[in-house]
Amino acid sequence: MKLFRKLTSTVGILTALTFSIGTQATTCSGGGEYSSWMERLYNQNSDIRLRDIAIPGTHDAGTFSIKSIAPVEALSVTQSRNLCQQAKEGIRYFDLRVNNDDDNDKFIIVHGSIRGQDLPLVLDPLYEFAKSHPKEILIMDFQELNNFVDSTDVQRFNDYFLTKFSDHLIPNNKAGVSYNSENILISDAWNMNRNIIVLANESKVLASSNYYWPRGSNINSPWANAATVENLKIHQDSQIIKHQNTNEFYVSQMQLTFMGSGGIIDKLNTLKSMADKSNTFLSQWMMSYEIDQGLEPNIIMVDYYERRSKVVETSIAIDLHRNGASLTDTKTLFPNSYGAIYPLFGDITFRQLKNGYGKCLDLEDRSLENGNDIHQWSCHGADSQRWYLDPKGYLRNKLNFNKCATVSGSGDKGSNIEIWDCNEQINQRWSEFGDHGLRSQYSKQYMLDIKGGYWSRNGSAAHLWTYHGGDSQRWYWR
């Protein structure tokens, strides 16, 4: 993304104030269920093309290392977590931009003209992850290798990169067999005991080793250059259709662009705040492509993946859907995480709960943290507003099937309604009652209501109240 080529000279002056931060730990073992999701999913059947699975990815993956004054950092940093954290949390595609700092004899992560850390500080933890997770296949996409002037620069780069990573790199040709995006199978990588594909477009680098795969013939990654969710959706709709029958890896770039098409200069905008907007719709769009339209997302790339995107859960859900997985299968493969995965593709209908004032039951800040308040908000259709009343009376949220609407405290009149892990307690059970009411089974004389006096206001909290049948107690499934 050519972000800072469009910014004013004032921002250009500020780039001189950027600096690199200190060294990071290079160990990257262990992790939760997402750290081994490829092995979990494909251990029984690995003869599947990487082009035919959904893969979560990060845009400008190394920019977490940029530390600068606030205005520059806000418009240049696209990730907050390092590559070890990203990999352990399920990311498998890493978009990387590197500049050759010839004067200082080193290579650095960049975003446009903004400088981050030295390359080894950023990449070495990813090597440690690859070593400790041999069946997790990583794609390192050097979308930019800038200022490689001659063979000396290439040799310096290879002296670090190939020396460090070569034992894990999948060559584009081995024993007379050519490998590319069209034919590489998960089983091919596992049989080689190698788990990193490296894409590059710098001609001198490509010519130096068969460990580099040419970007031009192996990946399509169209940039939306969109500043609004509406323009991003138009781009995604057209591009995923266009690239359905191609054999190159296809990247759905889900990030918004500061000053991109459809946008205006807004001093309050940051890449983080823009990610909050676009990430909200990622699961809905991608699952709709997969399930409703029969289209097949491949690599799904985002900014700030941990903020509302569910890009890892969405990718896994797509892969499970393609394999016809059931709820039992999902529980078996991901016993601790199935609640966040299965609702994305399973045969459960989550719907909005809209009250008589036209507001929807929602989670404050769309957070699933135990004890977070449930309140009303203008209906926007995101998963935080989608609920399922199961046959036992548990009101489950689509963001995570294992999170339930819960009466706090003793269940007295006025008790708040919060989101908690579903634990099969009576304070989490509800039943439909009267004129579209939801009655608590914990305190059967009380109904799901909105605090009085603020019935039409966004953010008004949900609580228990005596049945009166008014608009704040009428909840319509939509």
PDB file of C-alpha atoms in Angstrom, residues 188-450:
ATOM      1  CA  ASP A 188       4.185 -32.032  -0.380  1.00  0.00           C
ATOM      2  CA  ALA A 189       5.433 -29.673   2.301  1.00  0.00           C
ATOM      3  CA  TRP A 190       4.995 -32.229   5.057  1.00  0.00           C
ATOM      4  CA  ASN A 191       6.802 -34.921   3.088  1.00  0.00           C
ATOM      5  CA  MET A 192       9.749 -32.556   2.549  1.00  0.00           C
ATOM      6  CA  ASN A 193       9.686 -31.643   6.251  1.00  0.00           C
ATOM      7  CA  ARG A 194       9.661 -28.000   5.152  1.00  0.00           C
ATOM      8  CA  ASN A 195       7.013 -25.435   5.969  1.00  0.00           C
ATOM      9  CA  ILE A 196       7.800 -21.967   4.576  1.00  0.00           C
ATOM     10  CA  ILE A 197       6.993 -20.615   1.107  1.00  0.00           C
ATOM     11  CA  VAL A 198       8.763 -17.365   0.216  1.00  0.00           C
ATOM     12  CA  LEU A 199       7.382 -15.068  -2.473  1.00  0.00           C
ATOM     13  CA  ALA A 200       9.416 -12.211  -3.946  1.00  0.00           C
ATOM     14  CA  ASN A 201       9.378  -9.954  -6.991  1.00  0.00           C
ATOM     15  CA  GLU A 202      12.903  -8.525  -6.954  1.00  0.00           C
ATOM     16  CA  SER A 203      14.535 -10.024 -10.060  1.00  0.00           C
ATOM     17  CA  LYS A 204      18.058 -10.248  -8.664  1.00  0.00           C
ATOM     18  CA  VAL A 205      16.806 -11.990  -5.526  1.00  0.00           C
ATOM     19  CA  LEU A 206      14.698 -14.422  -7.562  1.00  0.00           C
ATOM     20  CA  ALA A 207      17.686 -15.321  -9.709  1.00  0.00           C
ATOM     21  CA  SER A 208      19.854 -16.047  -6.687  1.00  0.00           C
ATOM     22  CA  SER A 209      18.035 -19.133  -5.347  1.00  0.00           C
ATOM     23  CA  ASN A 210      15.194 -21.535  -6.087  1.00  0.00           C
ATOM     24  CA  TYR A 211      13.946 -20.949  -2.550  1.00  0.00           C
ATOM     25  CA  TYR A 212      12.289 -17.761  -3.816  1.00  0.00           C
ATOM     26  CA  TRP A 213       9.005 -18.152  -5.688  1.00  0.00           C
ATOM     27  CA  PRO A 214       8.163 -15.386  -8.193  1.00  0.00           C
ATOM     28  CA  ARG A 215       5.211 -13.302  -7.023  1.00  0.00           C
ATOM     29  CA  GLY A 216       4.073 -12.502 -10.545  1.00  0.00           C
ATOM     30  CA  SER A 217       3.152 -16.084 -11.395  1.00  0.00           C
ATOM     31  CA  ASN A 218       2.133 -17.314  -7.937  1.00  0.00           C
ATOM     32  CA  ILE A 219      -0.094 -14.721  -6.281  1.00  0.00           C
ATOM     33  CA  ASN A 220      -2.812 -12.197  -7.065  1.00  0.00           C
ATOM     34  CA  SER A 221      -3.258  -9.573  -4.376  1.00  0.00           C
ATOM     35  CA  PRO A 222      -5.407  -6.707  -5.714  1.00  0.00           C
ATOM     36  CA  TRP A 223      -5.390  -3.605  -3.537  1.00  0.00           C
ATOM     37  CA  ALA A 224      -8.791  -2.035  -2.969  1.00  0.00           C
ATOM     38  CA  ASN A 225      -7.468   1.466  -2.199  1.00  0.00           C
ATOM     39  CA  ALA A 226     -10.787   2.051  -0.434  1.00  0.00           C
ATOM     40  CA  ALA A 227     -11.392   4.384   2.486  1.00  0.00           C
ATOM     41  CA  THR A 228     -14.966   3.262   3.153  1.00  0.00           C
ATOM     42  CA  VAL A 229     -16.570  -0.063   3.949  1.00  0.00           C
ATOM     43  CA  GLU A 230     -18.957   0.441   1.021  1.00  0.00           C
ATOM     44  CA  ASN A 231     -16.143   0.804  -1.517  1.00  0.00           C
ATOM     45  CA  LEU A 232     -14.255  -2.092   0.029  1.00  0.00           C
ATOM     46  CA  LYS A 233     -17.311  -4.337  -0.397  1.00  0.00           C
ATOM     47  CA  ILE A 234     -17.649  -3.368  -4.068  1.00  0.00           C
ATOM     48  CA  HIS A 235     -14.001  -4.276  -4.590  1.00  0.00           C
ATOM     49  CA  GLN A 236     -14.259  -7.614  -2.769  1.00  0.00           C
ATOM     50  CA  ASP A 237     -17.407  -8.628  -4.643  1.00  0.00           C
ATOM     51  CA  SER A 238     -15.835  -8.051  -8.047  1.00  0.00           C
ATOM     52  CA  GLN A 239     -12.374  -9.421  -7.327  1.00  0.00           C
ATOM     53  CA  ILE A 240     -13.340 -12.711  -5.700  1.00  0.00           C
ATOM     54  CA  ILE A 241     -15.464 -13.566  -8.738  1.00  0.00           C
ATOM     55  CA  LYS A 242     -12.677 -12.542 -11.100  1.00  0.00           C
ATOM     56  CA  HIS A 243     -10.132 -14.798  -9.393  1.00  0.00           C
ATOM     57  CA  GLN A 244     -12.280 -17.885  -8.760  1.00  0.00           C
ATOM     58  CA  ASN A 245     -10.828 -20.015 -11.536  1.00  0.00           C
ATOM     59  CA  THR A 246      -7.203 -18.944 -11.300  1.00  0.00           C
ATOM     60  CA  ASN A 247      -4.418 -21.106  -9.922  1.00  0.00           C
ATOM     61  CA  GLU A 248      -2.425 -18.385  -8.208  1.00  0.00           C
ATOM     62  CA  PHE A 249      -2.845 -17.740  -4.514  1.00  0.00           C
ATOM     63  CA  TYR A 250      -5.551 -15.111  -4.192  1.00  0.00           C
ATOM     64  CA  VAL A 251      -5.492 -12.505  -1.421  1.00  0.00           C
ATOM     65  CA  SER A 252      -8.657 -10.790  -0.238  1.00  0.00           C
ATOM     66  CA  GLN A 253      -7.218  -7.518   1.064  1.00  0.00           C
ATOM     67  CA  MET A 254      -9.696  -6.513   3.757  1.00  0.00           C
ATOM     68  CA  GLN A 255      -7.925  -3.385   4.992  1.00  0.00           C
ATOM     69  CA  LEU A 256      -9.119   0.162   4.474  1.00  0.00           C
ATOM     70  CA  THR A 257      -6.724   2.818   3.186  1.00  0.00           C
ATOM     71  CA  PHE A 258      -6.255   6.273   4.647  1.00  0.00           C
ATOM     72  CA  MET A 259      -7.143   8.785   1.904  1.00  0.00           C
ATOM     73  CA  GLY A 260      -8.213   5.939  -0.405  1.00  0.00           C
ATOM     74  CA  SER A 261     -11.185   6.088  -2.750  1.00  0.00           C
ATOM     75  CA  GLY A 262     -14.397   7.331  -1.197  1.00  0.00           C
ATOM     76  CA  GLY A 263     -12.641   8.886   1.766  1.00  0.00           C
ATOM     77  CA  ILE A 264     -11.848  12.326   3.051  1.00  0.00           C
ATOM     78  CA  ILE A 265      -9.048  13.573   5.240  1.00  0.00           C
ATOM     79  CA  ASP A 266     -10.161  13.046   8.831  1.00  0.00           C
ATOM     80  CA  LYS A 267      -7.690  13.854  11.578  1.00  0.00           C
ATOM     81  CA  LEU A 268      -9.518  11.434  13.868  1.00  0.00           C
ATOM     82  CA  ASN A 269      -8.951   8.473  11.545  1.00  0.00           C
ATOM     83  CA  THR A 270      -6.155   6.026  12.272  1.00  0.00           C
ATOM     84  CA  LEU A 271      -5.422   2.695  10.651  1.00  0.00           C
ATOM     85  CA  LYS A 272      -6.591   1.071  13.880  1.00  0.00           C
ATOM     86  CA  SER A 273      -9.942   2.867  13.886  1.00  0.00           C
ATOM     87  CA  MET A 274     -10.385   2.066  10.195  1.00  0.00           C
ATOM     88  CA  ALA A 275      -9.611  -1.599  10.893  1.00  0.00           C
ATOM     89  CA  ASP A 276     -12.355  -1.629  13.513  1.00  0.00           C
ATOM     90  CA  LYS A 277     -14.796  -0.633  10.772  1.00  0.00           C
ATOM     91  CA  SER A 278     -13.773  -3.110   8.079  1.00  0.00           C
ATOM     92  CA  ASN A 279     -12.929  -6.035  10.373  1.00  0.00           C
ATOM     93  CA  THR A 280     -16.468  -6.009  11.739  1.00  0.00           C
ATOM     94  CA  PHE A 281     -17.769  -7.284   8.398  1.00  0.00           C
ATOM     95  CA  LEU A 282     -15.053  -9.800   7.546  1.00  0.00           C
ATOM     96  CA  SER A 283     -16.781 -12.924   8.837  1.00  0.00           C
ATOM     97  CA  GLN A 284     -20.121 -12.029   7.265  1.00  0.00           C
ATOM     98  CA  TRP A 285     -18.654 -11.279   3.848  1.00  0.00           C
ATOM     99  CA  MET A 286     -16.325 -14.253   3.676  1.00  0.00           C
ATOM    100  CA  MET A 287     -18.866 -16.769   4.968  1.00  0.00           C
ATOM    101  CA  SER A 288     -21.438 -15.394   2.529  1.00  0.00           C
ATOM    102  CA  TYR A 289     -19.006 -15.858  -0.352  1.00  0.00           C
ATOM    103  CA  GLU A 290     -18.296 -19.404   0.817  1.00  0.00           C
ATOM    104  CA  ILE A 291     -21.753 -20.649   1.809  1.00  0.00           C
ATOM    105  CA  ASP A 292     -24.300 -18.486   0.004  1.00  0.00           C
ATOM    106  CA  GLN A 293     -22.509 -17.785  -3.274  1.00  0.00           C
ATOM    107  CA  GLY A 294     -20.292 -20.841  -3.720  1.00  0.00           C
ATOM    108  CA  LEU A 295     -17.170 -18.701  -4.030  1.00  0.00           C
ATOM    109  CA  GLU A 296     -13.969 -19.750  -2.293  1.00  0.00           C
ATOM    110  CA  PRO A 297     -11.795 -17.283  -0.378  1.00  0.00           C
ATOM    111  CA  ASN A 298      -8.122 -18.233  -0.211  1.00  0.00           C
ATOM    112  CA  ILE A 299      -5.853 -15.841   1.712  1.00  0.00           C
ATOM    113  CA  ILE A 300      -7.727 -13.310   3.850  1.00  0.00           C
ATOM    114  CA  MET A 301      -5.522 -10.373   4.874  1.00  0.00           C
ATOM    115  CA  VAL A 302      -6.331  -7.749   7.502  1.00  0.00           C
ATOM    116  CA  ASP A 303      -4.987  -4.936   9.628  1.00  0.00           C
ATOM    117  CA  TYR A 304      -5.043  -5.451  13.401  1.00  0.00           C
ATOM    118  CA  TYR A 305      -6.309  -9.018  13.054  1.00  0.00           C
ATOM    119  CA  GLU A 306      -7.099  -9.314  16.756  1.00  0.00           C
ATOM    120  CA  ARG A 307      -9.578  -6.423  16.637  1.00  0.00           C
ATOM    121  CA  ARG A 308     -13.055  -7.702  15.645  1.00  0.00           C
ATOM    122  CA  SER A 309     -11.944  -9.518  12.477  1.00  0.00           C
ATOM    123  CA  LYS A 310     -12.111 -13.170  13.626  1.00  0.00           C
ATOM    124  CA  VAL A 311      -9.958 -13.818  10.549  1.00  0.00           C
ATOM    125  CA  VAL A 312      -8.468 -16.983  12.058  1.00  0.00           C
ATOM    126  CA  GLU A 313     -11.825 -18.387  13.175  1.00  0.00           C
ATOM    127  CA  THR A 314     -13.372 -17.447   9.828  1.00  0.00           C
ATOM    128  CA  SER A 315     -10.626 -19.183   7.853  1.00  0.00           C
ATOM    129  CA  ILE A 316     -10.921 -22.321   9.965  1.00  0.00           C
ATOM    130  CA  ALA A 317     -14.723 -22.237   9.637  1.00  0.00           C
ATOM    131  CA  ILE A 318     -14.419 -22.040   5.848  1.00  0.00           C
ATOM    132  CA  ASP A 319     -12.027 -24.984   5.831  1.00  0.00           C
ATOM    133  CA  LEU A 320     -14.307 -27.022   8.089  1.00  0.00           C
ATOM    134  CA  HIS A 321     -17.288 -26.181   5.895  1.00  0.00           C
ATOM    135  CA  ARG A 322     -15.424 -27.394   2.799  1.00  0.00           C
ATOM    136  CA  ASN A 323     -14.786 -30.667   4.588  1.00  0.00           C
ATOM    137  CA  GLY A 324     -18.411 -31.109   5.689  1.00  0.00           C
ATOM    138  CA  ALA A 325     -17.583 -30.895   9.389  1.00  0.00           C
ATOM    139  CA  SER A 326     -20.294 -31.233  12.032  1.00  0.00           C
ATOM    140  CA  LEU A 327     -20.543 -29.674  15.470  1.00  0.00           C
ATOM    141  CA  THR A 328     -19.071 -32.877  16.914  1.00  0.00           C
ATOM    142  CA  ASP A 329     -16.162 -32.728  14.463  1.00  0.00           C
ATOM    143  CA  THR A 330     -15.510 -29.105  15.365  1.00  0.00           C
ATOM    144  CA  LYS A 331     -15.583 -29.892  19.093  1.00  0.00           C
ATOM    145  CA  THR A 332     -13.172 -32.775  18.589  1.00  0.00           C
ATOM    146  CA  LEU A 333     -10.660 -30.722  16.594  1.00  0.00           C
ATOM    147  CA  PHE A 334     -10.962 -27.520  18.627  1.00  0.00           C
ATOM    148  CA  PRO A 335     -12.367 -28.429  22.059  1.00  0.00           C
ATOM    149  CA  ASN A 336     -11.548 -25.030  23.557  1.00  0.00           C
ATOM    150  CA  SER A 337     -12.359 -22.861  20.547  1.00  0.00           C
ATOM    151  CA  TYR A 338     -15.293 -24.498  18.777  1.00  0.00           C
ATOM    152  CA  GLY A 339     -17.711 -21.982  20.248  1.00  0.00           C
ATOM    153  CA  ALA A 340     -16.106 -19.183  18.234  1.00  0.00           C
ATOM    154  CA  ILE A 341     -15.825 -21.274  15.055  1.00  0.00           C
ATOM    155  CA  TYR A 342     -18.956 -23.380  14.638  1.00  0.00           C
ATOM    156  CA  PRO A 343     -21.532 -20.536  14.572  1.00  0.00           C
ATOM    157  CA  LEU A 344     -19.809 -19.142  11.488  1.00  0.00           C
ATOM    158  CA  PHE A 345     -20.736 -22.148   9.329  1.00  0.00           C
ATOM    159  CA  GLY A 346     -22.947 -24.479  11.363  1.00  0.00           C
ATOM    160  CA  ASP A 347     -26.654 -25.156  10.978  1.00  0.00           C
ATOM    161  CA  ILE A 348     -27.680 -22.673  13.669  1.00  0.00           C
ATOM    162  CA  THR A 349     -29.623 -19.537  12.836  1.00  0.00           C
ATOM    163  CA  PHE A 350     -28.453 -16.507  14.774  1.00  0.00           C
ATOM    164  CA  ARG A 351     -30.752 -13.504  14.515  1.00  0.00           C
ATOM    165  CA  GLN A 352     -30.985  -9.974  15.768  1.00  0.00           C
ATOM    166  CA  LEU A 353     -33.157  -9.212  18.794  1.00  0.00           C
ATOM    167  CA  LYS A 354     -34.836  -5.880  18.043  1.00  0.00           C
ATOM    168  CA  ASN A 355     -36.996  -4.160  20.637  1.00  0.00           C
ATOM    169  CA  GLY A 356     -40.024  -1.944  20.219  1.00  0.00           C
ATOM    170  CA  TYR A 357     -37.827   1.150  20.095  1.00  0.00           C
ATOM    171  CA  GLY A 358     -35.994  -0.168  17.049  1.00  0.00           C
ATOM    172  CA  LYS A 359     -32.763  -0.927  18.939  1.00  0.00           C
ATOM    173  CA  CYS A 360     -30.919  -4.251  18.952  1.00  0.00           C
ATOM    174  CA  LEU A 361     -29.509  -6.233  21.857  1.00  0.00           C
ATOM    175  CA  ASP A 362     -25.727  -5.828  21.612  1.00  0.00           C
ATOM    176  CA  LEU A 363     -22.458  -6.219  23.532  1.00  0.00           C
ATOM    177  CA  GLU A 364     -20.760  -3.122  24.873  1.00  0.00           C
ATOM    178  CA  ASP A 365     -17.767  -2.422  22.607  1.00  0.00           C
ATOM    179  CA  ARG A 366     -18.550  -5.813  21.030  1.00  0.00           C
ATOM    180  CA  SER A 367     -16.442  -7.414  23.748  1.00  0.00           C
ATOM    181  CA  LEU A 368     -16.844 -11.002  24.946  1.00  0.00           C
ATOM    182  CA  GLU A 369     -14.946 -10.423  28.168  1.00  0.00           C
ATOM    183  CA  ASN A 370     -16.732 -12.057  31.080  1.00  0.00           C
ATOM    184  CA  GLY A 371     -18.818  -9.475  32.896  1.00  0.00           C
ATOM    185  CA  ASN A 372     -19.121  -7.114  29.937  1.00  0.00           C
ATOM    186  CA  ASP A 373     -22.473  -5.345  29.839  1.00  0.00           C
ATOM    187  CA  ILE A 374     -25.200  -6.179  27.353  1.00  0.00           C
ATOM    188  CA  HIS A 375     -26.995  -3.073  26.126  1.00  0.00           C
ATOM    189  CA  GLN A 376     -29.069  -1.765  23.239  1.00  0.00           C
ATOM    190  CA  TRP A 377     -27.620  -0.155  20.124  1.00  0.00           C
ATOM    191  CA  SER A 378     -28.724   0.892  16.670  1.00  0.00           C
ATOM    192  CA  CYS A 379     -29.081  -2.254  14.580  1.00  0.00           C
ATOM    193  CA  HIS A 380     -25.996  -2.716  12.394  1.00  0.00           C
ATOM    194  CA  GLY A 381     -26.027  -6.433  11.684  1.00  0.00           C
ATOM    195  CA  ALA A 382     -22.637  -7.362  13.150  1.00  0.00           C
ATOM    196  CA  ASP A 383     -22.279 -10.707  14.909  1.00  0.00           C
ATOM    197  CA  SER A 384     -22.316  -9.076  18.351  1.00  0.00           C
ATOM    198  CA  GLN A 385     -26.028  -8.377  17.723  1.00  0.00           C
ATOM    199  CA  ARG A 386     -26.896 -11.904  16.649  1.00  0.00           C
ATOM    200  CA  TRP A 387     -28.330 -14.314  19.202  1.00  0.00           C
ATOM    201  CA  TYR A 388     -29.652 -17.849  19.419  1.00  0.00           C
ATOM    202  CA  LEU A 389     -32.072 -19.087  22.084  1.00  0.00           C
ATOM    203  CA  ASP A 390     -31.235 -22.770  22.285  1.00  0.00           C
ATOM    204  CA  PRO A 391     -33.747 -25.468  23.312  1.00  0.00           C
ATOM    205  CA  LYS A 392     -32.544 -25.331  26.930  1.00  0.00           C
ATOM    206  CA  GLY A 393     -33.067 -21.583  27.126  1.00  0.00           C
ATOM    207  CA  TYR A 394     -29.490 -20.342  26.858  1.00  0.00           C
ATOM    208  CA  LEU A 395     -29.246 -17.085  24.903  1.00  0.00           C
ATOM    209  CA  ARG A 396     -25.998 -17.506  22.968  1.00  0.00           C
ATOM    210  CA  ASN A 397     -24.064 -14.840  21.045  1.00  0.00           C
ATOM    211  CA  LYS A 398     -22.742 -15.454  17.542  1.00  0.00           C
ATOM    212  CA  LEU A 399     -19.327 -13.996  18.332  1.00  0.00           C
ATOM    213  CA  ASN A 400     -18.860 -17.090  20.461  1.00  0.00           C
ATOM    214  CA  PHE A 401     -21.378 -19.909  20.813  1.00  0.00           C
ATOM    215  CA  ASN A 402     -20.109 -20.506  24.365  1.00  0.00           C
ATOM    216  CA  LYS A 403     -20.956 -17.001  25.577  1.00  0.00           C
ATOM    217  CA  CYS A 404     -24.410 -16.499  27.117  1.00  0.00           C
ATOM    218  CA  ALA A 405     -26.593 -13.624  28.313  1.00  0.00           C
ATOM    219  CA  THR A 406     -26.363 -13.859  32.110  1.00  0.00           C
ATOM    220  CA  VAL A 407     -28.247 -12.245  34.993  1.00  0.00           C
ATOM    221  CA  SER A 408     -25.711 -10.720  37.373  1.00  0.00           C
ATOM    222  CA  GLY A 409     -25.744 -11.019  41.127  1.00  0.00           C
ATOM    223  CA  SER A 410     -28.789 -12.260  43.014  1.00  0.00           C
ATOM    224  CA  GLY A 411     -31.252 -11.722  40.187  1.00  0.00           C
ATOM    225  CA  ASP A 412     -33.211  -9.024  41.967  1.00  0.00           C
ATOM    226  CA  LYS A 413     -35.216  -6.395  40.142  1.00  0.00           C
ATOM    227  CA  GLY A 414     -32.764  -4.099  38.336  1.00  0.00           C
ATOM    228  CA  SER A 415     -29.970  -6.691  38.035  1.00  0.00           C
ATOM    229  CA  ASN A 416     -27.729  -6.073  35.035  1.00  0.00           C
ATOM    230  CA  ILE A 417     -27.507  -8.489  32.121  1.00  0.00           C
ATOM    231  CA  GLU A 418     -23.928  -9.412  31.220  1.00  0.00           C
ATOM    232  CA  ILE A 419     -22.097 -11.761  28.888  1.00  0.00           C
ATOM    233  CA  TRP A 420     -20.368 -14.748  30.515  1.00  0.00           C
ATOM    234  CA  ASP A 421     -19.069 -18.174  29.593  1.00  0.00           C
ATOM    235  CA  CYS A 422     -22.054 -20.504  29.289  1.00  0.00           C
ATOM    236  CA  ASN A 423     -22.009 -22.659  32.424  1.00  0.00           C
ATOM    237  CA  GLU A 424     -25.484 -24.233  32.468  1.00  0.00           C
ATOM    238  CA  GLN A 425     -26.565 -22.246  35.521  1.00  0.00           C
ATOM    239  CA  ILE A 426     -30.135 -21.071  36.039  1.00  0.00           C
ATOM    240  CA  ASN A 427     -29.120 -17.387  35.798  1.00  0.00           C
ATOM    241  CA  GLN A 428     -28.336 -17.989  32.108  1.00  0.00           C
ATOM    242  CA  ARG A 429     -31.674 -19.488  31.133  1.00  0.00           C
ATOM    243  CA  TRP A 430     -34.503 -17.602  29.440  1.00  0.00           C
ATOM    244  CA  SER A 431     -37.910 -18.381  27.997  1.00  0.00           C
ATOM    245  CA  GLU A 432     -40.244 -16.566  25.640  1.00  0.00           C
ATOM    246  CA  PHE A 433     -43.195 -15.052  27.472  1.00  0.00           C
ATOM    247  CA  GLY A 434     -46.215 -12.885  26.677  1.00  0.00           C
ATOM    248  CA  ASP A 435     -46.005 -10.374  23.832  1.00  0.00           C
ATOM    249  CA  HIS A 436     -42.485 -11.077  22.506  1.00  0.00           C
ATOM    250  CA  GLY A 437     -40.971 -10.982  25.976  1.00  0.00           C
ATOM    251  CA  LEU A 438     -37.939 -12.874  27.313  1.00  0.00           C
ATOM    252  CA  ARG A 439     -38.382 -13.990  30.917  1.00  0.00           C
ATOM    253  CA  SER A 440     -35.514 -14.955  33.202  1.00  0.00           C
ATOM    254  CA  GLN A 441     -35.733 -18.488  34.599  1.00  0.00           C
ATOM    255  CA  TYR A 442     -33.572 -17.286  37.504  1.00  0.00           C
ATOM    256  CA  SER A 443     -36.167 -14.757  38.673  1.00  0.00           C
ATOM    257  CA  LYS A 444     -39.333 -15.727  36.878  1.00  0.00           C
ATOM    258  CA  GLN A 445     -41.239 -12.577  37.731  1.00  0.00           C
ATOM    259  CA  TYR A 446     -38.697 -10.426  35.857  1.00  0.00           C
ATOM    260  CA  MET A 447     -38.166  -9.740  32.157  1.00  0.00           C
ATOM    261  CA  LEU A 448     -35.298  -8.713  29.898  1.00  0.00           C
ATOM    262  CA  ASP A 449     -35.739  -4.941  29.762  1.00  0.00           C
ATOM    263  CA  ILE A 450     -33.870  -1.696  29.064  1.00  0.00           C
TER     264      ILE A 450
END
